[in-house]
GROMACS .gro file of C-alpha atoms in nm:
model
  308
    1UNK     CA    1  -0.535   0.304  -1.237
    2UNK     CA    2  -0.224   0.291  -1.473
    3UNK     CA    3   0.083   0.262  -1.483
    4UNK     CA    4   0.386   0.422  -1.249
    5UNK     CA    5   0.534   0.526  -1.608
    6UNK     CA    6   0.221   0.771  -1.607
    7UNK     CA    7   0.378   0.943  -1.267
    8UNK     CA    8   0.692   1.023  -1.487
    9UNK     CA    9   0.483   1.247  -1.755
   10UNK     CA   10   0.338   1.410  -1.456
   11UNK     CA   11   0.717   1.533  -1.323
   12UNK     CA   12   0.787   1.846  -1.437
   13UNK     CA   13   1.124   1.800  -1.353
   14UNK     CA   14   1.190   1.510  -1.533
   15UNK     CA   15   1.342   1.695  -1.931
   16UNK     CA   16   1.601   1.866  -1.681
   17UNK     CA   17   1.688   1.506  -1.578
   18UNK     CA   18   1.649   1.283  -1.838
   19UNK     CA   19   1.995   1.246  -1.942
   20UNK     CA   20   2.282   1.060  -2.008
   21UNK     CA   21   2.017   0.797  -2.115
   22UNK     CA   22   1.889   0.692  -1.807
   23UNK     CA   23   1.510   0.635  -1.811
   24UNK     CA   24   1.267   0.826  -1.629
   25UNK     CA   25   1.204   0.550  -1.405
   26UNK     CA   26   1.513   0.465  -1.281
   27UNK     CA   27   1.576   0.882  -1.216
   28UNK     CA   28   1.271   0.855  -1.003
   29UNK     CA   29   1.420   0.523  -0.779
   30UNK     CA   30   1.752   0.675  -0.797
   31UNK     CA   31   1.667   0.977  -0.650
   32UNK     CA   32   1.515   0.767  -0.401
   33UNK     CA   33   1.831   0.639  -0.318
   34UNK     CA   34   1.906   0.908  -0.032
   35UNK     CA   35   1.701   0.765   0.213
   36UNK     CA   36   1.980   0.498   0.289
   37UNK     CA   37   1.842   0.189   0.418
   38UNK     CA   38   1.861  -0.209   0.419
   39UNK     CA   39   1.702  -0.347   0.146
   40UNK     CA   40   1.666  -0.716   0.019
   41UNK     CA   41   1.534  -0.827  -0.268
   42UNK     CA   42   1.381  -1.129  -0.444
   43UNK     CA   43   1.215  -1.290  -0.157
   44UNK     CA   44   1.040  -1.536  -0.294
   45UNK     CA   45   0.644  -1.640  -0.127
   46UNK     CA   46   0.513  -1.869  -0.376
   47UNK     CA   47   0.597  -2.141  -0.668
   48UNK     CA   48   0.464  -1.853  -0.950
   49UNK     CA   49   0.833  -1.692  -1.035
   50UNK     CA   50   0.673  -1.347  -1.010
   51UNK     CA   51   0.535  -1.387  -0.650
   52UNK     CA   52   0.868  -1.234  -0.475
   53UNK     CA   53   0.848  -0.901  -0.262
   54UNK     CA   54   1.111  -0.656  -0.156
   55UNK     CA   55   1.153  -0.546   0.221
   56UNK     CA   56   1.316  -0.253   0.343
   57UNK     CA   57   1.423  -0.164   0.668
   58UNK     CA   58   1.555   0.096   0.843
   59UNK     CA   59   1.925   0.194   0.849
   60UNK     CA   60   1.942   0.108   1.236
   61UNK     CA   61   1.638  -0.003   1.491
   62UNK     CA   62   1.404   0.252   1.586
   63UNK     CA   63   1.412   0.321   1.972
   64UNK     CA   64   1.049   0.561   1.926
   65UNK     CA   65   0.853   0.227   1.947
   66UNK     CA   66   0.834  -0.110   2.145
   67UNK     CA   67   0.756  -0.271   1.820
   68UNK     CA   68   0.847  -0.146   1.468
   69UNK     CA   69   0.577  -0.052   1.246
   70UNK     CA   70   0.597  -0.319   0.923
   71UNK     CA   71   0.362  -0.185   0.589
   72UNK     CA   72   0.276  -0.384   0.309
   73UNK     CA   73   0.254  -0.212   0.007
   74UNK     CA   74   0.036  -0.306  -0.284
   75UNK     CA   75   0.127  -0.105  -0.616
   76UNK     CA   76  -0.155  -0.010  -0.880
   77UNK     CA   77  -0.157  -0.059  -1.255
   78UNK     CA   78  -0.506  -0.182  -1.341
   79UNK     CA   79  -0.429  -0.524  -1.228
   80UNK     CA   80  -0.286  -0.573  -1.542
   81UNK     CA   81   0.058  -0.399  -1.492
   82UNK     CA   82   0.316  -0.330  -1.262
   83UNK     CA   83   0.616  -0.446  -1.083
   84UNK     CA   84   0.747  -0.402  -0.721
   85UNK     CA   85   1.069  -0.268  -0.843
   86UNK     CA   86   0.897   0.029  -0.973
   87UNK     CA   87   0.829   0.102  -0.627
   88UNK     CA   88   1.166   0.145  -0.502
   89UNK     CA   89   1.118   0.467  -0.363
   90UNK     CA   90   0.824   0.392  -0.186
   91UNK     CA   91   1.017   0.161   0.015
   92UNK     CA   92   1.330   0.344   0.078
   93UNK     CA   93   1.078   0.625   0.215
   94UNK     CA   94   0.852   0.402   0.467
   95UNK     CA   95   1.192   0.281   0.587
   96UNK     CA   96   1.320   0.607   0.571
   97UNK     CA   97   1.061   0.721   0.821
   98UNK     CA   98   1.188   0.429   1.068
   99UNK     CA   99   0.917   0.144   0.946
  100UNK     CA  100   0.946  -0.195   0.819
  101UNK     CA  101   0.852  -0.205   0.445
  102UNK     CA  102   0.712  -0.530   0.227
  103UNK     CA  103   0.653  -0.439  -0.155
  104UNK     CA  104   0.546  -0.767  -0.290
  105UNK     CA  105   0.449  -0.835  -0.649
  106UNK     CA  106   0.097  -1.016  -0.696
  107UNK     CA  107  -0.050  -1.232  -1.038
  108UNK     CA  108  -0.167  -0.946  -1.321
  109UNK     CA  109  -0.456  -1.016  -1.578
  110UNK     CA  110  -0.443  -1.223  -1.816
  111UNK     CA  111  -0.277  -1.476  -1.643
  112UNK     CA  112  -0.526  -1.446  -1.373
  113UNK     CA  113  -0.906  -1.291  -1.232
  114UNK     CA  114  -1.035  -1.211  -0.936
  115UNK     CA  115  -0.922  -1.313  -0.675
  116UNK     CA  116  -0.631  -1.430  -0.770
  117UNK     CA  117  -0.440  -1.127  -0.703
  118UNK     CA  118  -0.612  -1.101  -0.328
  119UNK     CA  119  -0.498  -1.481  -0.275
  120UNK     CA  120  -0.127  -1.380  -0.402
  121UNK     CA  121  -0.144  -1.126  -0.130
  122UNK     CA  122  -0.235  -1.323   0.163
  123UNK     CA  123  -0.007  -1.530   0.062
  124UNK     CA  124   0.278  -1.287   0.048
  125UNK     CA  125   0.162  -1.190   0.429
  126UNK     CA  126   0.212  -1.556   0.567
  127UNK     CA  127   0.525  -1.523   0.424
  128UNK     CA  128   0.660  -1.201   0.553
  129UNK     CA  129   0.536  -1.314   0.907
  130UNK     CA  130   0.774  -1.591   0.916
  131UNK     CA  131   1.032  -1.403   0.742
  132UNK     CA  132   1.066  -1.151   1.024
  133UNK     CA  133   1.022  -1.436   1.271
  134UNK     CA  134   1.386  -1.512   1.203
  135UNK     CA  135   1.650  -1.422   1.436
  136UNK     CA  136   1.839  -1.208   1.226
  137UNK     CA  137   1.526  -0.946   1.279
  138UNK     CA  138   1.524  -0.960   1.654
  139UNK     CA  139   1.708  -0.638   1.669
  140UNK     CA  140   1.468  -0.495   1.475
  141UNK     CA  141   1.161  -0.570   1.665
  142UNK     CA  142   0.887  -0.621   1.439
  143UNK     CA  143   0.558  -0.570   1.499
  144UNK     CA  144   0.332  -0.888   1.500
  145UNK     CA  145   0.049  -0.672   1.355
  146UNK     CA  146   0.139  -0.526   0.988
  147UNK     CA  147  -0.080  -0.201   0.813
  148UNK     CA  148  -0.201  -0.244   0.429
  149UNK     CA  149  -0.129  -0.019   0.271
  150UNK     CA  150  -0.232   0.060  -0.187
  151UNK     CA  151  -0.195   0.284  -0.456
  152UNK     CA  152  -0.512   0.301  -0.621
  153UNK     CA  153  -0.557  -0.160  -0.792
  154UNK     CA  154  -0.334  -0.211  -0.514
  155UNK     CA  155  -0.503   0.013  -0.241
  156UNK     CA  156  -0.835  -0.199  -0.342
  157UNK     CA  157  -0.616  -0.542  -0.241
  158UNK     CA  158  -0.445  -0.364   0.057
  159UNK     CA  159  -0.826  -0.280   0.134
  160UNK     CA  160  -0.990  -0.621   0.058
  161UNK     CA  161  -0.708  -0.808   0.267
  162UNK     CA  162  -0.746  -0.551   0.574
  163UNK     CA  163  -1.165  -0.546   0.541
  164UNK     CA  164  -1.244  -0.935   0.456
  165UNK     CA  165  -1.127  -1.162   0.655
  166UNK     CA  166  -1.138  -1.452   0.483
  167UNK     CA  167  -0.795  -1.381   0.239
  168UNK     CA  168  -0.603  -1.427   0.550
  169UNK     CA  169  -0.741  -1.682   0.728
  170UNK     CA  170  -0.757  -1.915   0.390
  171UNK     CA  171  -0.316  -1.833   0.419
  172UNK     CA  172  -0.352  -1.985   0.769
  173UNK     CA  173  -0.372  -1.646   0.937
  174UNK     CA  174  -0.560  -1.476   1.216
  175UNK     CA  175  -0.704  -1.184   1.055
  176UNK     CA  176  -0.736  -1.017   1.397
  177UNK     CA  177  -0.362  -1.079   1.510
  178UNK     CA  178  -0.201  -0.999   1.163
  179UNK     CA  179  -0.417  -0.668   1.053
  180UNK     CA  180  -0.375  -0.340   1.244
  181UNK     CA  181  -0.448  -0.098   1.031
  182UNK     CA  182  -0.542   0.013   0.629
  183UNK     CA  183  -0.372   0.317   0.409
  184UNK     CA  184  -0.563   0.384   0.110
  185UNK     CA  185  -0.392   0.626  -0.173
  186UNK     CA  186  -0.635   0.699  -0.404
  187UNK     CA  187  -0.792   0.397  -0.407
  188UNK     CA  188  -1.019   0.189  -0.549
  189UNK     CA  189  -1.306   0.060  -0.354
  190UNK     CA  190  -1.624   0.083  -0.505
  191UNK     CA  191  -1.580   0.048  -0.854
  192UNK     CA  192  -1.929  -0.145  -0.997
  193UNK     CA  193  -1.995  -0.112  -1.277
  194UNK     CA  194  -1.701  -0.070  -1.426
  195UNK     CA  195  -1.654   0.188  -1.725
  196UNK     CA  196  -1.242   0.089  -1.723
  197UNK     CA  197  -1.251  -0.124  -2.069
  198UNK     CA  198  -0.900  -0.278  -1.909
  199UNK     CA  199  -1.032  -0.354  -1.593
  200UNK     CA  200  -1.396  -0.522  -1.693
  201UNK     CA  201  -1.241  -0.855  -1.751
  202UNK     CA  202  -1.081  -0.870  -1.408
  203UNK     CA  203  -1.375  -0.899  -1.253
  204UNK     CA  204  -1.625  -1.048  -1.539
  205UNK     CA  205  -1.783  -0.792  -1.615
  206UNK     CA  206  -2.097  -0.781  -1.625
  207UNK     CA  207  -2.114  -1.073  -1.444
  208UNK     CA  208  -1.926  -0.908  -1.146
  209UNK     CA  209  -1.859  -1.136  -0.859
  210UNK     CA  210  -2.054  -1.085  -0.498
  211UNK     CA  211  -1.878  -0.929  -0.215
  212UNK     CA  212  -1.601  -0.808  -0.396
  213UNK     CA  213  -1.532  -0.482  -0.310
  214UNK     CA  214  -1.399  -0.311   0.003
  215UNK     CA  215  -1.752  -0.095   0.069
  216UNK     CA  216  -1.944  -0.454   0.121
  217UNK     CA  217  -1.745  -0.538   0.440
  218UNK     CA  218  -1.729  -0.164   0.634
  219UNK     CA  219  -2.039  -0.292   0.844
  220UNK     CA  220  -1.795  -0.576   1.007
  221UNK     CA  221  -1.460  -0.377   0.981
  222UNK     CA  222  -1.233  -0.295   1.306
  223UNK     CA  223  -0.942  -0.173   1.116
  224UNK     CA  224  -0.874   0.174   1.139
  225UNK     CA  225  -0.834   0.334   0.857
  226UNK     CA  226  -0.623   0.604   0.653
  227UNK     CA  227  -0.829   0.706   0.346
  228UNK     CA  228  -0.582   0.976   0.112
  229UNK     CA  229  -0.740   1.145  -0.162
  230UNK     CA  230  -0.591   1.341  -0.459
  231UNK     CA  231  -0.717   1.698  -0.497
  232UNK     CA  232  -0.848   1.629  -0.846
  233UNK     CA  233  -0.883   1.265  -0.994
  234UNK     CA  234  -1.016   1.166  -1.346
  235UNK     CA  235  -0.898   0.800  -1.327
  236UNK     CA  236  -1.087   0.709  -0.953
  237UNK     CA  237  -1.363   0.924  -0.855
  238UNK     CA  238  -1.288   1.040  -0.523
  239UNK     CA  239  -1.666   1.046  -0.469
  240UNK     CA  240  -1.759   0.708  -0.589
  241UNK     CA  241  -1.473   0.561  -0.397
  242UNK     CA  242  -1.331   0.711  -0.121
  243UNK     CA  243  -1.558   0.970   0.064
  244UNK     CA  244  -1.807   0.675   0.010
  245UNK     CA  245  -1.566   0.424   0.190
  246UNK     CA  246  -1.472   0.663   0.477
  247UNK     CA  247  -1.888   0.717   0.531
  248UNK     CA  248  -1.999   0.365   0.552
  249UNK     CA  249  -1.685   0.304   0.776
  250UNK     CA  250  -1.768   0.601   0.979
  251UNK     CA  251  -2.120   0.499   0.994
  252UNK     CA  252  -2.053   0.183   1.111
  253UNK     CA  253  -1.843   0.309   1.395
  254UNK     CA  254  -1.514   0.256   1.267
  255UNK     CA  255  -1.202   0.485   1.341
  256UNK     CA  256  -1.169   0.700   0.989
  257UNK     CA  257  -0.958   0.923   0.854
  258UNK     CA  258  -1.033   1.111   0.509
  259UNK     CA  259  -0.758   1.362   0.407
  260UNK     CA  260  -0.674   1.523   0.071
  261UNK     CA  261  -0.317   1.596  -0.033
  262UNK     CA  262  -0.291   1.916  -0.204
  263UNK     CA  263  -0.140   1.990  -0.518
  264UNK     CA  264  -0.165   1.601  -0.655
  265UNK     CA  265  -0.418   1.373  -0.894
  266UNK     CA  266  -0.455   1.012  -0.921
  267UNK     CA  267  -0.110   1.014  -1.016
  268UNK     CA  268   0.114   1.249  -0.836
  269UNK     CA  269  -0.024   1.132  -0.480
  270UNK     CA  270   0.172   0.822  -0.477
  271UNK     CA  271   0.480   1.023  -0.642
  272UNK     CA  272   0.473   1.264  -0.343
  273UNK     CA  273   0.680   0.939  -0.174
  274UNK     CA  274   0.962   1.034  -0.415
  275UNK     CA  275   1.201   1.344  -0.324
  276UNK     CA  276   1.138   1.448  -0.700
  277UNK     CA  277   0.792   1.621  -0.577
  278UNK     CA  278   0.854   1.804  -0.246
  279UNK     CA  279   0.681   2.072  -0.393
  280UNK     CA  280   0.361   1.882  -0.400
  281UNK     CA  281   0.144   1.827  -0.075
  282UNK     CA  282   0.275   1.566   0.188
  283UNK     CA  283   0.154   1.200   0.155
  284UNK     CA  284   0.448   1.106   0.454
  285UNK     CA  285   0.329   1.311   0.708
  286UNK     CA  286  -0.048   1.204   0.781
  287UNK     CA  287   0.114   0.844   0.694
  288UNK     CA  288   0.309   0.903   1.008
  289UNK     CA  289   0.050   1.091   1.204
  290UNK     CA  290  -0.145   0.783   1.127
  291UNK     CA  291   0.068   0.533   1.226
  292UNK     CA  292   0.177   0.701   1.528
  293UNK     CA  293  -0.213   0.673   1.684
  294UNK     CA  294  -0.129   0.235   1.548
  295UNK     CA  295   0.175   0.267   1.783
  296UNK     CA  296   0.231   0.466   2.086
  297UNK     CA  297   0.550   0.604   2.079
  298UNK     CA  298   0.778   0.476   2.456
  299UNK     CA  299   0.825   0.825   2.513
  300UNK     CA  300   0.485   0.919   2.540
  301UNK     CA  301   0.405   0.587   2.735
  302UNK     CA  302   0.717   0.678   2.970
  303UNK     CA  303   0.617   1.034   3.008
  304UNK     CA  304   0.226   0.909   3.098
  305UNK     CA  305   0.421   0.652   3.368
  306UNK     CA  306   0.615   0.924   3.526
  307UNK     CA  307   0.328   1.147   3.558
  308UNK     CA  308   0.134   0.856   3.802
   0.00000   0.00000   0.00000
């Protein structure tokens, strides 16, 4: 769980480059910058100056669905680092692929514990519902339901927000009528007791808090879910985490999906977003397999009407 700036070392690309003195970072967002799309920054959800997201949307409306798909990412860093701007080219790619796209920064230890960071993202929800309530979205037909979606920290609050119900409904929410569906990128779900030295006093260790992870709440869960896994991880274990959220969802007769993406670790699976690593396996296209079974495509539902 650190850093984006660890994805950069992990680029093998990135000495051919790294010139001109431009930092890795902004190579990797600038890259990013051929998926052309609308983007508008600084939208501010709360009185904390750091609680603002970033929404993307897609160059023109979609016409494949009644209702555009809207994700909210949640970015990782240990809950103790971060920033929604590193994330630029995770939002020009969900947008890219014809979604609506929220990146919204959340509070990071010290300033804040558990659940602080949970309570900064219902919040930023609320706020995004309203935002595309306005008129100037109309065009753009959002959906009413949005998909979490987390890089490992952040997968664990896309998780938590899409699993409890109780984060969304303290924001004045319906949990039912604003969740329909989780994406987990190697995630973190099951993490007691914690061996992180950075992460134990986000959650007091060893006095951990109850019902605070994602596994305590598969047995009420009616999300489905998207589970991505690295092929190797020594940050998360996969095992720990989640094959053991995918069983206890499965097991509880929830609609699961566990894939791995070839080629990537811990790292690399959320940098598979950027065009920098085509050559690694493909994050976007079990995204969009995935969000596809969320929202029946009107060609399908005209070719099933034409068949009666």
């Amino acid at each position: 769980m650190k850093s984006l700036r660890l994805v950069l070392r992990a680029f093998k690309v990135l000495p051919l480059v790294l010139l001109g003195g431009c930092s890795a970072l902004q190579v990797v967002n600038s890259v990013s910058k051929i998926y052309t799309v609308d983007v508008k920054e600084n939208i501010a959800f709360g009185e904390d100056p750091k609680l603002k997201y970033d929404l993307y949307l897609p160059d023109t409306a979609s016409e494949e669905f009644d209702a555009t798909p809207v994700i909210v990412f949640f970015y990782g860093g240990s809950w103790n680092r971060g920033d929604k701007s590193e994330y630029e080219f995770v939002g020009r790619r969900l947008a890219s692929m014809g979604y609506i796209a929220a990146i919204p920064n959340y509070r990071l230890y010290p300033e804040v514990k558990y659940p602080a960071f949970l309570e900064d993202g219902a919040l930023s929800i609320a706020h995004l519902k309203k935002e595309l309530a306005k008129p100037e979205y109309k065009n753009r037909k959002p959906a009413q339901q949005f998909i979490m979606m987390g890089h490992s920290a952040g997968a664990y609050n896309a998780a938590m927000l899409a699993l409890d119900p109780r984060w969304l409904e303290s924001s004045g929410l319906t949990h039912q009528t604003s969740i329909q569906g989780f994406i987990g990128l190697a995630g973190a779900y099951n993490i007691y007791p914690i061996n992180d030295v950075e992460v134990r006093p986000v959650f007091d260790h060893p006095n951990y808090p109850p019902k605070s992870q994602p596994i305590d709440y598969t047995a009420k869960a009616s999300v489905p879910s998207l589970i991505l896994t690295p092929e190797t991880d020594t940050l998360v274990s996969i095992e720990r985490n989640s094959e053991a959220l995918h069983t206890a969802l499965k097991s509880a007769g929830n609609q699961t999906i566990l894939q791995t993406i070839e080629g990537t670790d811990h790292v690399t699976i959320v940098g598979t977003l950027s065009p920098l690593l085509f050559f690694k396996g493909s994050t976007s296209k079990p995204i969009e397999k995935f969000v596809r079974t969320l929202h029946k495509p009107a060609t399908d539902r005209t070719a099933t009407a034409s068949e009666r």
